Tab-separated table of C-alpha atoms in Angstrom:
chain	number	residue	atom	x	y	z
L	6	MET	CA	-8.304	95.600	150.792
L	7	ILE	CA	-6.076	98.116	150.596
L	8	GLY	CA	-5.694	100.770	153.538
L	9	TYR	CA	-6.032	104.185	152.130
L	10	SER	CA	-3.912	105.710	154.809
L	11	GLY	CA	-0.451	106.129	155.843
L	12	ILE	CA	2.587	107.554	153.689
L	13	TRP	CA	2.725	107.132	149.958
L	14	PRO	CA	5.604	108.974	148.639
L	15	VAL	CA	6.461	109.604	145.036
L	16	ALA	CA	9.233	107.854	143.466
L	17	PRO	CA	11.668	110.132	141.762
L	18	THR	CA	12.663	109.225	138.158
L	19	PRO	CA	16.881	108.532	138.087
L	20	PHE	CA	18.534	109.586	135.126
L	21	HIS	CA	22.430	108.778	134.218
L	22	ASP	CA	24.401	111.898	133.453
L	23	ASP	CA	23.596	111.798	129.775
L	24	GLY	CA	19.979	112.016	130.383
L	25	SER	CA	19.087	108.352	129.790
L	26	ILE	CA	17.056	106.349	132.235
L	27	ASP	CA	19.027	104.591	135.243
L	28	GLU	CA	17.138	101.144	135.448
L	29	GLU	CA	19.183	99.895	138.311
L	30	GLY	CA	18.768	103.182	140.109
L	31	MET	CA	15.097	102.763	139.699
L	32	ARG	CA	14.894	99.797	141.483
L	33	ARG	CA	17.099	100.951	144.132
L	34	VAL	CA	15.023	103.899	144.616
L	35	LEU	CA	11.863	101.808	145.151
L	36	ASP	CA	13.785	99.614	147.447
L	37	CYS	CA	14.923	102.480	149.530
L	38	LEU	CA	11.233	103.972	149.609
L	39	ILE	CA	10.192	100.290	150.877
L	40	ASP	CA	12.968	100.197	153.303
L	41	GLN	CA	11.875	103.508	154.611
L	42	GLY	CA	8.478	102.277	155.561
L	43	ALA	CA	6.416	103.549	152.757
L	44	ASP	CA	2.907	102.391	152.983
L	45	GLY	CA	2.443	102.629	149.115
L	46	ILE	CA	4.319	104.236	146.410
L	47	CYS	CA	3.452	106.524	143.605
L	48	ILE	CA	5.029	106.554	140.311
L	49	LEU	CA	5.240	108.994	137.333
L	50	ALA	CA	4.074	112.003	139.107
L	51	ASN	CA	4.876	115.601	138.834
L	52	PHE	CA	7.671	114.867	141.355
L	53	SER	CA	8.878	111.850	139.017
L	54	GLU	CA	9.375	114.338	136.215
L	55	GLN	CA	6.407	113.041	134.377
L	56	PHE	CA	6.457	115.909	131.801
L	57	LEU	CA	9.960	115.306	130.902
L	58	ILE	CA	9.248	111.464	129.973
L	59	SER	CA	8.367	110.036	126.545
L	60	ASP	CA	5.260	107.547	126.405
L	61	ALA	CA	7.503	104.744	125.486
L	62	GLU	CA	9.458	105.463	128.680
L	63	ARG	CA	6.137	105.844	130.652
L	64	GLU	CA	5.389	102.059	129.849
L	65	PHE	CA	8.794	100.873	130.374
L	66	LEU	CA	9.004	102.536	134.124
L	67	THR	CA	5.470	101.507	135.010
L	68	ARG	CA	6.483	97.573	133.976
L	69	LEU	CA	9.785	97.878	135.651
L	70	SER	CA	8.392	99.427	138.673
L	71	LEU	CA	5.498	97.167	139.150
L	72	GLU	CA	7.641	93.949	138.330
L	73	HIS	CA	10.117	95.138	141.136
L	74	VAL	CA	7.948	95.983	143.705
L	75	ALA	CA	6.332	92.939	143.270
L	76	GLY	CA	3.255	93.263	145.681
L	77	ARG	CA	5.577	94.363	148.474
L	78	VAL	CA	3.450	97.348	148.695
L	79	PRO	CA	0.591	99.113	146.562
L	80	VAL	CA	1.706	101.072	143.589
L	81	ILE	CA	-0.157	104.270	142.325
L	82	VAL	CA	0.644	105.005	138.792
L	83	THR	CA	-0.197	108.672	137.558
L	84	ILE	CA	-2.085	108.636	134.201
L	85	SER	CA	-2.936	112.416	133.756
L	86	HIS	CA	-3.556	113.499	130.213
L	87	PHE	CA	-5.654	116.185	128.669
L	88	ALA	CA	-6.972	113.408	126.044
L	89	THR	CA	-9.608	111.159	127.801
L	90	ARG	CA	-8.945	108.573	125.458
L	91	ILE	CA	-5.157	108.615	126.458
L	92	ALA	CA	-5.943	108.674	130.156
L	93	VAL	CA	-8.163	105.699	129.810
L	94	GLU	CA	-5.262	103.715	127.742
L	95	ARG	CA	-3.106	104.693	130.614
L	96	ALA	CA	-5.273	103.435	133.418
L	97	ARG	CA	-5.870	100.124	131.428
L	98	LEU	CA	-2.165	99.303	131.289
L	99	ALA	CA	-1.575	100.441	134.754
L	100	LYS	CA	-4.401	97.687	135.747
L	101	ASP	CA	-3.346	95.159	133.476
L	102	LEU	CA	0.387	95.311	135.076
L	103	GLY	CA	-0.959	95.091	138.663
L	104	ALA	CA	-1.138	98.759	139.798
L	105	ALA	CA	-3.498	99.358	143.011
L	106	ILE	CA	-4.520	102.644	142.014
L	107	VAL	CA	-4.450	105.356	139.297
L	108	MET	CA	-3.825	109.170	140.265
L	109	MET	CA	-4.823	111.816	137.698
L	110	MET	CA	-5.309	115.727	137.559
L	111	PRO	CA	-8.206	117.158	135.652
L	112	PRO	CA	-7.912	117.449	131.784
L	113	TYR	CA	-5.672	120.379	131.253
L	114	HIS	CA	-2.935	121.339	128.323
L	115	GLY	CA	-1.232	124.651	129.102
L	116	ALA	CA	-2.818	127.625	130.303
L	117	LEU	CA	-5.676	127.874	127.949
L	118	LEU	CA	-7.010	124.017	127.602
L	119	LYS	CA	-8.746	123.187	130.571
L	120	GLY	CA	-11.499	120.971	131.220
L	121	ASN	CA	-14.807	122.518	132.641
L	122	ALA	CA	-16.481	120.762	135.474
L	123	ASN	CA	-18.700	118.418	132.958
L	124	GLN	CA	-15.618	117.513	130.801
L	125	THR	CA	-13.775	116.732	134.002
L	126	PHE	CA	-16.421	114.551	135.205
L	127	GLU	CA	-16.668	112.849	132.189
L	128	GLN	CA	-13.129	112.005	132.063
L	129	PHE	CA	-12.944	110.675	135.552
L	130	ARG	CA	-15.919	108.641	134.863
L	131	ALA	CA	-14.373	106.909	131.688
L	132	VAL	CA	-11.271	106.168	133.627
L	133	GLY	CA	-13.696	104.730	136.365
L	134	ASP	CA	-15.082	102.284	133.873
L	135	VAL	CA	-11.550	100.648	133.514
L	136	GLY	CA	-12.293	99.258	136.978
L	137	ILE	CA	-9.194	100.586	138.842
L	138	PRO	CA	-9.169	102.716	142.063
L	139	ILE	CA	-8.752	106.538	141.306
L	140	MET	CA	-7.069	109.248	143.369
L	141	ILE	CA	-8.077	112.674	142.109
L	142	GLN	CA	-5.094	114.919	142.429
L	143	ASP	CA	-6.090	118.510	143.128
L	144	ALA	CA	-2.971	120.537	142.459
L	145	PRO	CA	-2.480	124.090	141.478
L	146	LEU	CA	-0.131	122.699	138.260
L	147	SER	CA	-3.548	122.295	136.299
L	148	GLY	CA	-5.153	125.411	137.017
L	149	VAL	CA	-8.514	123.677	136.928
L	150	ASP	CA	-10.765	124.407	139.766
L	151	LEU	CA	-12.201	121.330	141.525
L	152	PRO	CA	-14.998	122.814	143.856
L	153	VAL	CA	-15.954	120.558	146.709
L	154	PRO	CA	-19.335	119.935	145.219
L	155	LEU	CA	-17.779	118.499	142.180
L	156	LEU	CA	-15.481	116.169	143.959
L	157	VAL	CA	-18.112	114.920	146.282
L	158	ARG	CA	-20.339	114.325	143.271
L	159	MET	CA	-17.352	112.073	141.379
L	160	ALA	CA	-16.935	110.494	144.742
L	161	CYS	CA	-20.624	109.440	144.928
L	162	GLU	CA	-21.527	108.759	141.328
L	163	ILE	CA	-18.155	107.023	140.065
L	164	GLU	CA	-17.538	103.974	142.026
L	165	MET	CA	-13.577	103.978	141.477
L	166	VAL	CA	-13.244	107.637	142.741
L	167	LYS	CA	-11.945	106.735	146.230
L	168	LEU	CA	-9.190	108.749	146.858
L	169	PHE	CA	-8.077	112.599	146.991
L	170	LYS	CA	-4.778	114.323	146.939
L	171	ILE	CA	-5.617	117.650	147.994
L	172	GLU	CA	-2.802	120.183	147.713
L	173	CYS	CA	-4.298	123.423	146.675
L	174	PRO	CA	-3.390	126.586	148.879
L	175	GLN	CA	-5.520	126.170	152.276
L	176	ALA	CA	-5.570	122.482	151.816
L	177	ALA	CA	-6.924	121.838	155.180
L	178	ASN	CA	-10.170	123.771	154.980
L	179	LYS	CA	-10.933	121.960	151.703
L	180	LEU	CA	-10.454	118.576	152.962
L	181	ARG	CA	-12.619	119.416	155.991
L	182	ALA	CA	-15.371	120.590	153.805
L	183	LEU	CA	-14.999	117.396	151.497
L	184	ILE	CA	-15.024	114.774	154.362
L	185	ALA	CA	-17.991	116.709	155.900
L	186	GLU	CA	-20.067	116.821	152.641
L	187	GLY	CA	-18.756	113.631	151.342
L	188	GLY	CA	-19.018	111.523	154.190
L	189	ASP	CA	-18.221	107.740	153.744
L	190	SER	CA	-17.796	108.292	149.797
L	191	ILE	CA	-14.363	109.949	150.503
L	192	GLU	CA	-12.349	106.984	151.417
L	193	GLY	CA	-8.775	108.074	151.271
L	194	PRO	CA	-8.505	111.767	152.095
L	195	PHE	CA	-4.830	112.592	151.507
L	196	ASP	CA	-2.575	115.462	151.327
L	197	GLY	CA	0.529	116.555	149.315
L	198	GLU	CA	3.125	118.971	148.736
L	199	GLU	CA	5.504	117.272	150.913
L	200	GLY	CA	3.716	117.342	153.737
L	201	ILE	CA	4.267	121.242	154.364
L	202	THR	CA	0.740	121.577	155.912
L	203	LEU	CA	0.681	118.007	157.350
L	204	LEU	CA	-0.486	118.846	160.900
L	205	ALA	CA	-3.276	120.968	159.710
L	206	ASP	CA	-4.258	118.453	157.193
L	207	LEU	CA	-4.352	115.868	159.860
L	208	ASP	CA	-6.774	118.073	161.987
L	209	ALA	CA	-9.023	118.215	159.047
L	210	GLY	CA	-9.271	114.657	158.808
L	211	ALA	CA	-6.429	113.469	156.120
L	212	ARG	CA	-5.924	109.708	156.427
L	213	GLY	CA	-2.651	109.999	154.451
L	214	SER	CA	0.069	111.951	152.768
L	215	MET	CA	1.884	111.693	149.638
L	216	THR	CA	5.066	113.467	150.401
L	217	SER	CA	8.387	113.310	148.465
L	218	GLY	CA	10.802	110.209	148.898
L	219	MET	CA	13.399	112.128	150.624
L	220	ILE	CA	12.549	111.374	154.510
L	221	VAL	CA	9.655	109.038	154.378
L	222	ASP	CA	11.070	107.373	157.723
L	223	ARG	CA	11.053	110.826	159.715
L	224	ILE	CA	7.367	111.783	158.414
L	225	LYS	CA	5.723	108.695	158.847
L	226	PRO	CA	5.872	108.804	162.864
L	227	VAL	CA	3.896	112.069	162.495
L	228	ILE	CA	0.826	110.366	160.923
L	229	GLU	CA	1.228	107.481	162.871
L	230	LEU	CA	1.282	109.501	166.448
L	231	TYR	CA	-1.367	111.463	165.317
L	232	HIS	CA	-3.816	108.536	164.372
L	233	ALA	CA	-2.709	106.908	167.696
L	234	GLY	CA	-4.137	110.026	169.458
L	235	ARG	CA	-0.740	110.981	170.681
L	236	THR	CA	-1.290	114.406	168.861
L	237	GLU	CA	1.355	116.353	171.262
L	238	GLU	CA	4.270	113.782	170.213
L	239	ALA	CA	2.994	114.196	166.804
L	240	ALA	CA	3.261	117.865	166.484
L	241	ASP	CA	6.746	117.478	168.341
L	242	ALA	CA	7.846	114.989	165.597
L	243	TYR	CA	6.677	117.357	162.952
L	244	ALA	CA	8.552	120.242	164.433
L	245	ARG	CA	11.765	118.417	163.919
L	246	VAL	CA	11.285	117.554	160.250
L	247	LEU	CA	9.251	121.110	159.126
L	248	PRO	CA	12.447	122.975	158.412
L	249	ALA	CA	13.769	120.361	155.945
L	250	ILE	CA	10.144	120.085	154.391
L	251	ASN	CA	10.159	124.104	154.213
L	252	HIS	CA	13.445	124.232	152.270
L	253	GLU	CA	12.472	121.257	150.158
L	254	ASN	CA	9.150	122.784	149.268
L	255	ARG	CA	10.026	126.485	148.913
L	256	GLN	CA	13.755	125.860	147.522
L	257	CYS	CA	14.381	122.410	145.935
L	258	GLY	CA	11.223	120.515	144.620
L	259	TRP	CA	11.768	117.119	143.513
L	260	ARG	CA	15.691	117.793	143.220
L	261	SER	CA	16.024	117.468	146.911
L	262	CYS	CA	15.212	113.696	146.976
L	263	LYS	CA	17.673	113.117	144.429
L	264	ALA	CA	20.126	114.974	146.122
L	265	ALA	CA	19.599	113.269	149.178
L	266	MET	CA	19.557	109.862	147.499
L	267	VAL	CA	22.988	110.761	145.775
L	268	GLU	CA	24.396	111.643	149.203
L	269	GLY	CA	23.193	108.333	150.692
L	270	GLY	CA	24.299	106.145	147.800
L	271	VAL	CA	20.894	105.033	146.536
L	272	ILE	CA	21.517	106.689	142.985
L	273	ARG	CA	24.595	108.133	141.145
L	274	SER	CA	23.095	111.216	139.562
L	275	GLU	CA	20.974	113.823	140.413
L	276	PHE	CA	20.662	114.774	136.539
L	277	CYS	CA	17.229	116.301	135.835
L	278	ARG	CA	16.446	116.809	132.063
L	279	HIS	CA	16.658	120.230	130.483
L	280	PRO	CA	15.092	122.612	130.871
L	281	ILE	CA	15.180	121.804	134.652
L	282	GLU	CA	18.353	123.181	136.167
L	283	PRO	CA	20.476	121.702	138.897
L	284	LEU	CA	20.123	122.552	142.468
L	285	GLN	CA	22.129	125.803	143.234
L	286	PRO	CA	25.321	124.713	145.368
L	287	ALA	CA	24.659	126.788	148.592
L	288	ILE	CA	20.600	125.646	148.297
L	289	ARG	CA	21.956	122.015	148.181
L	290	ASP	CA	24.358	122.401	151.158
L	291	ARG	CA	21.761	123.739	153.091
L	292	LEU	CA	19.325	120.808	152.337
L	293	LEU	CA	21.955	118.474	153.789
L	294	ASN	CA	22.706	120.491	156.664
L	295	LEU	CA	19.001	120.353	157.511
L	296	LEU	CA	18.640	116.555	156.886
L	297	ARG	CA	21.766	115.512	158.638
L	298	PRO	CA	20.498	116.165	162.364
L	299	LEU	CA	17.555	113.909	161.427
L	300	ASP	CA	19.708	111.067	160.290
L	301	PRO	CA	17.124	109.783	157.821
L	302	LEU	CA	17.765	106.070	156.223
L	303	VAL	CA	18.331	107.940	152.722
L	304	LEU	CA	21.487	109.286	153.912
L	305	ARG	CA	23.088	105.843	154.822
L	306	TRP	CA	20.887	103.426	152.569
L	307	GLY	CA	23.535	102.853	150.243
L	308	ARG	CA	26.525	103.479	152.198
């Protein structure tokens, strides 16, 4: 049985400078995350630049990642799509290849095509019929409202809906209400957004966090100390990493992890596909200046 707790970072997708996928870099990313102490890994998420990756590349990366991780930690495969049929097909592939969990946002396509509550429930139920645990991603990107009663209904009526990544505004309030109303059906309450609200979310009952892959080894102790009842030590550990997390969340996005991994020799290129722009040099310098005092493994893994 998988323990739905701990830190489950999103793996960035490394590219060569010409924009092609860096296969060896992807393997090194996965190894680096495992060496940082990741309890699980998520691939093909928003912080993996999933919206810049072709369908063929998605399948290739799913196969590569699951084969390379080879059961060392559980792997979550993101399968979000507006079309229920495609989401189901992606779930089947992930299950067949050995994924532990799939993650999905509600159905949406741009600002005007959004699934209503019933359509959202039906899509998650269809994916649930595949027979692989589901993490619901409640993120502002989709623009779809997922009220607590709907999430609780899905948890209670769809057997495979087990985990919840809550990264909406005031996530702690929603986590607290979700856990209170859903009870034992809420098996894996997680937060996201790089852990920028982690301490409040742990207070609300979060069991884990899906951060970026930048400083997994420095955020993990916050979660472990908190769950061991050492809350003051957890707060101190969180205070040390918060400036870097804030800079990542507010200034860099997923580009921060790539910058750190290039600096530490994990990957060779920070390339992000157009129309994403590279990090502004001063923003990148500030990121590294915030990271160096923390001495995270990512900055020395490949050196």
